[in-house]
mmCIF file with all atom_site columns, C-alpha atoms in Angstrom:
data_model
loop_
_atom_site.group_PDB
_atom_site.id
_atom_site.type_symbol
_atom_site.label_atom_id
_atom_site.label_alt_id
_atom_site.label_comp_id
_atom_site.label_asym_id
_atom_site.label_entity_id
_atom_site.label_seq_id
_atom_site.pdbx_PDB_ins_code
_atom_site.Cartn_x
_atom_site.Cartn_y
_atom_site.Cartn_z
_atom_site.occupancy
_atom_site.B_iso_or_equiv
_atom_site.pdbx_formal_charge
_atom_site.auth_seq_id
_atom_site.auth_comp_id
_atom_site.auth_asym_id
_atom_site.auth_atom_id
_atom_site.pdbx_PDB_model_num
ATOM 1  C CA . UNK A 1 1  ? -2.310  11.500  -7.903  1.00 92.00 ? 29  UNK A CA 1
ATOM 2  C CA . UNK A 1 2  ? -2.288  7.834   -7.026  1.00 95.00 ? 30  UNK A CA 1
ATOM 3  C CA . UNK A 1 3  ? -0.890  5.265   -4.635  1.00 97.00 ? 31  UNK A CA 1
ATOM 4  C CA . UNK A 1 4  ? -0.361  1.519   -4.905  1.00 98.00 ? 32  UNK A CA 1
ATOM 5  C CA . UNK A 1 5  ? -2.288  -1.031  -2.843  1.00 98.00 ? 33  UNK A CA 1
ATOM 6  C CA . UNK A 1 6  ? -1.355  -4.646  -2.161  1.00 98.00 ? 34  UNK A CA 1
ATOM 7  C CA . UNK A 1 7  ? -3.574  -7.482  -0.944  1.00 98.00 ? 35  UNK A CA 1
ATOM 8  C CA . UNK A 1 8  ? -1.920  -10.770 0.028   1.00 97.00 ? 36  UNK A CA 1
ATOM 9  C CA . UNK A 1 9  ? -3.692  -13.821 1.348   1.00 96.00 ? 37  UNK A CA 1
ATOM 10 C CA . UNK A 1 10 ? -2.273  -17.235 2.296   1.00 96.00 ? 38  UNK A CA 1
ATOM 11 C CA . UNK A 1 11 ? -2.402  -20.026 4.848   1.00 94.00 ? 39  UNK A CA 1
ATOM 12 C CA . UNK A 1 12 ? -0.879  -18.985 8.159   1.00 94.00 ? 40  UNK A CA 1
ATOM 13 C CA . UNK A 1 13 ? 2.463   -20.828 8.432   1.00 92.00 ? 41  UNK A CA 1
ATOM 14 C CA . UNK A 1 14 ? 2.109   -20.877 12.239  1.00 94.00 ? 42  UNK A CA 1
ATOM 15 C CA . UNK A 1 15 ? -1.401  -22.379 12.159  1.00 95.00 ? 43  UNK A CA 1
ATOM 16 C CA . UNK A 1 16 ? -2.292  -24.099 8.879   1.00 92.00 ? 44  UNK A CA 1
ATOM 17 C CA . UNK A 1 17 ? -5.992  -24.107 9.799   1.00 94.00 ? 45  UNK A CA 1
ATOM 18 C CA . UNK A 1 18 ? -6.093  -20.294 9.594   1.00 95.00 ? 46  UNK A CA 1
ATOM 19 C CA . UNK A 1 19 ? -5.635  -17.776 6.789   1.00 95.00 ? 47  UNK A CA 1
ATOM 20 C CA . UNK A 1 20 ? -3.592  -14.597 6.975   1.00 96.00 ? 48  UNK A CA 1
ATOM 21 C CA . UNK A 1 21 ? -4.565  -11.468 5.046   1.00 95.00 ? 49  UNK A CA 1
ATOM 22 C CA . UNK A 1 22 ? -2.186  -8.548  4.597   1.00 97.00 ? 50  UNK A CA 1
ATOM 23 C CA . UNK A 1 23 ? -3.445  -5.148  3.420   1.00 97.00 ? 51  UNK A CA 1
ATOM 24 C CA . UNK A 1 24 ? -0.587  -2.863  2.452   1.00 97.00 ? 52  UNK A CA 1
ATOM 25 C CA . UNK A 1 25 ? 0.307   0.129   0.302   1.00 97.00 ? 53  UNK A CA 1
ATOM 26 C CA . UNK A 1 26 ? 3.128   2.495   -0.497  1.00 96.00 ? 54  UNK A CA 1
ATOM 27 C CA . UNK A 1 27 ? 1.508   5.159   1.688   1.00 96.00 ? 55  UNK A CA 1
ATOM 28 C CA . UNK A 1 28 ? -1.558  5.452   3.883   1.00 96.00 ? 56  UNK A CA 1
ATOM 29 C CA . UNK A 1 29 ? -3.861  5.990   0.894   1.00 97.00 ? 57  UNK A CA 1
ATOM 30 C CA . UNK A 1 30 ? -2.806  2.644   -0.570  1.00 97.00 ? 58  UNK A CA 1
ATOM 31 C CA . UNK A 1 31 ? -3.476  0.821   2.698   1.00 97.00 ? 59  UNK A CA 1
ATOM 32 C CA . UNK A 1 32 ? -6.856  2.535   3.063   1.00 97.00 ? 60  UNK A CA 1
ATOM 33 C CA . UNK A 1 33 ? -7.786  1.728   -0.538  1.00 97.00 ? 61  UNK A CA 1
ATOM 34 C CA . UNK A 1 34 ? -6.841  -1.913  -0.019  1.00 97.00 ? 62  UNK A CA 1
ATOM 35 C CA . UNK A 1 35 ? -9.137  -2.238  2.983   1.00 97.00 ? 63  UNK A CA 1
ATOM 36 C CA . UNK A 1 36 ? -11.944 -0.312  1.281   1.00 97.00 ? 64  UNK A CA 1
ATOM 37 C CA . UNK A 1 37 ? -11.778 -2.536  -1.813  1.00 97.00 ? 65  UNK A CA 1
ATOM 38 C CA . UNK A 1 38 ? -13.338 -5.357  0.232   1.00 95.00 ? 66  UNK A CA 1
ATOM 39 C CA . UNK A 1 39 ? -15.415 -3.361  2.717   1.00 97.00 ? 67  UNK A CA 1
ATOM 40 C CA . UNK A 1 40 ? -17.004 -0.516  0.700   1.00 96.00 ? 68  UNK A CA 1
ATOM 41 C CA . UNK A 1 41 ? -20.720 -1.225  0.290   1.00 95.00 ? 69  UNK A CA 1
ATOM 42 C CA . UNK A 1 42 ? -20.703 -0.477  -3.457  1.00 94.00 ? 70  UNK A CA 1
ATOM 43 C CA . UNK A 1 43 ? -17.486 -2.281  -4.467  1.00 96.00 ? 71  UNK A CA 1
ATOM 44 C CA . UNK A 1 44 ? -17.030 -5.168  -2.012  1.00 96.00 ? 72  UNK A CA 1
ATOM 45 C CA . UNK A 1 45 ? -19.203 -7.706  -3.860  1.00 97.00 ? 73  UNK A CA 1
ATOM 46 C CA . UNK A 1 46 ? -17.798 -6.733  -7.262  1.00 97.00 ? 74  UNK A CA 1
ATOM 47 C CA . UNK A 1 47 ? -14.180 -6.975  -6.046  1.00 97.00 ? 75  UNK A CA 1
ATOM 48 C CA . UNK A 1 48 ? -14.827 -10.200 -4.094  1.00 95.00 ? 76  UNK A CA 1
ATOM 49 C CA . UNK A 1 49 ? -16.331 -11.683 -7.263  1.00 95.00 ? 77  UNK A CA 1
ATOM 50 C CA . UNK A 1 50 ? -13.214 -10.673 -9.173  1.00 95.00 ? 78  UNK A CA 1
ATOM 51 C CA . UNK A 1 51 ? -11.080 -12.564 -6.638  1.00 95.00 ? 79  UNK A CA 1
ATOM 52 C CA . UNK A 1 52 ? -13.344 -15.627 -6.744  1.00 93.00 ? 80  UNK A CA 1
ATOM 53 C CA . UNK A 1 53 ? -13.190 -15.765 -10.550 1.00 93.00 ? 81  UNK A CA 1
ATOM 54 C CA . UNK A 1 54 ? -9.465  -15.116 -10.769 1.00 91.00 ? 82  UNK A CA 1
ATOM 55 C CA . UNK A 1 55 ? -7.948  -17.232 -8.017  1.00 93.00 ? 83  UNK A CA 1
ATOM 56 C CA . UNK A 1 56 ? -8.669  -20.888 -7.292  1.00 88.00 ? 84  UNK A CA 1
ATOM 57 C CA . UNK A 1 57 ? -6.912  -21.387 -3.945  1.00 87.00 ? 85  UNK A CA 1
ATOM 58 C CA . UNK A 1 58 ? -6.282  -19.631 -0.660  1.00 87.00 ? 86  UNK A CA 1
ATOM 59 C CA . UNK A 1 59 ? -2.983  -18.081 -1.731  1.00 94.00 ? 87  UNK A CA 1
ATOM 60 C CA . UNK A 1 60 ? -2.887  -14.998 -3.940  1.00 96.00 ? 88  UNK A CA 1
ATOM 61 C CA . UNK A 1 61 ? -1.405  -11.524 -4.261  1.00 97.00 ? 89  UNK A CA 1
ATOM 62 C CA . UNK A 1 62 ? -2.921  -8.507  -5.979  1.00 97.00 ? 90  UNK A CA 1
ATOM 63 C CA . UNK A 1 63 ? -1.092  -5.240  -6.692  1.00 98.00 ? 91  UNK A CA 1
ATOM 64 C CA . UNK A 1 64 ? -3.270  -2.364  -7.889  1.00 98.00 ? 92  UNK A CA 1
ATOM 65 C CA . UNK A 1 65 ? -3.676  1.385   -8.316  1.00 98.00 ? 93  UNK A CA 1
ATOM 66 C CA . UNK A 1 66 ? -5.501  3.479   -5.729  1.00 98.00 ? 94  UNK A CA 1
ATOM 67 C CA . UNK A 1 67 ? -6.570  6.854   -7.077  1.00 97.00 ? 95  UNK A CA 1
ATOM 68 C CA . UNK A 1 68 ? -6.210  9.786   -4.663  1.00 97.00 ? 96  UNK A CA 1
ATOM 69 C CA . UNK A 1 69 ? -8.701  12.586  -5.344  1.00 95.00 ? 97  UNK A CA 1
ATOM 70 C CA . UNK A 1 70 ? -8.500  15.828  -3.343  1.00 93.00 ? 98  UNK A CA 1
ATOM 71 C CA . UNK A 1 71 ? -6.344  14.044  -0.772  1.00 92.00 ? 99  UNK A CA 1
ATOM 72 C CA . UNK A 1 72 ? -8.806  11.167  -0.296  1.00 94.00 ? 100 UNK A CA 1
ATOM 73 C CA . UNK A 1 73 ? -8.280  7.582   -1.444  1.00 96.00 ? 101 UNK A CA 1
ATOM 74 C CA . UNK A 1 74 ? -10.954 6.382   -3.850  1.00 96.00 ? 102 UNK A CA 1
ATOM 75 C CA . UNK A 1 75 ? -12.108 2.791   -3.489  1.00 97.00 ? 103 UNK A CA 1
ATOM 76 C CA . UNK A 1 76 ? -10.500 0.772   -6.301  1.00 98.00 ? 104 UNK A CA 1
ATOM 77 C CA . UNK A 1 77 ? -12.592 -1.264  -8.738  1.00 98.00 ? 105 UNK A CA 1
ATOM 78 C CA . UNK A 1 78 ? -10.473 -4.284  -9.618  1.00 97.00 ? 106 UNK A CA 1
ATOM 79 C CA . UNK A 1 79 ? -12.602 -5.003  -12.689 1.00 96.00 ? 107 UNK A CA 1
ATOM 80 C CA . UNK A 1 80 ? -11.779 -1.626  -14.277 1.00 97.00 ? 108 UNK A CA 1
ATOM 81 C CA . UNK A 1 81 ? -9.094  -1.738  -16.998 1.00 97.00 ? 109 UNK A CA 1
ATOM 82 C CA . UNK A 1 82 ? -5.665  -0.562  -15.827 1.00 96.00 ? 110 UNK A CA 1
ATOM 83 C CA . UNK A 1 83 ? -6.428  -0.848  -12.109 1.00 97.00 ? 111 UNK A CA 1
ATOM 84 C CA . UNK A 1 84 ? -4.718  -4.193  -11.411 1.00 97.00 ? 112 UNK A CA 1
ATOM 85 C CA . UNK A 1 85 ? -0.968  -3.935  -11.960 1.00 97.00 ? 113 UNK A CA 1
ATOM 86 C CA . UNK A 1 86 ? 0.007   -7.506  -11.070 1.00 96.00 ? 114 UNK A CA 1
ATOM 87 C CA . UNK A 1 87 ? -1.777  -10.651 -9.956  1.00 96.00 ? 115 UNK A CA 1
ATOM 88 C CA . UNK A 1 88 ? -0.166  -13.794 -8.557  1.00 95.00 ? 116 UNK A CA 1
ATOM 89 C CA . UNK A 1 89 ? -0.707  -16.497 -9.357  1.00 91.00 ? 117 UNK A CA 1
ATOM 90 C CA . UNK A 1 90 ? -1.749  -15.159 -12.731 1.00 67.00 ? 118 UNK A CA 1
ATOM 91 C CA . UNK A 1 91 ? -5.517  -15.193 -13.115 1.00 54.00 ? 119 UNK A CA 1
#
């Protein structure tokens, strides 16, 4: 079983000095996996590095798979083949 996670980051249109980050998913597992992708002690540096290498500016969107194992969302590894479904702007 799996869910879909979405990470979006951009300049805040109400305060251009700030950045807004949206963590979303189709269901709760997708939202949880999105947050865990950048907070899990094993995957956060690897996934943050993937973002740094793939996106030059402050604005990007990443759509990815979140595996659900025994009812629990597994932390996604964005460097694993087949995990990222869509990236904008394209890396």
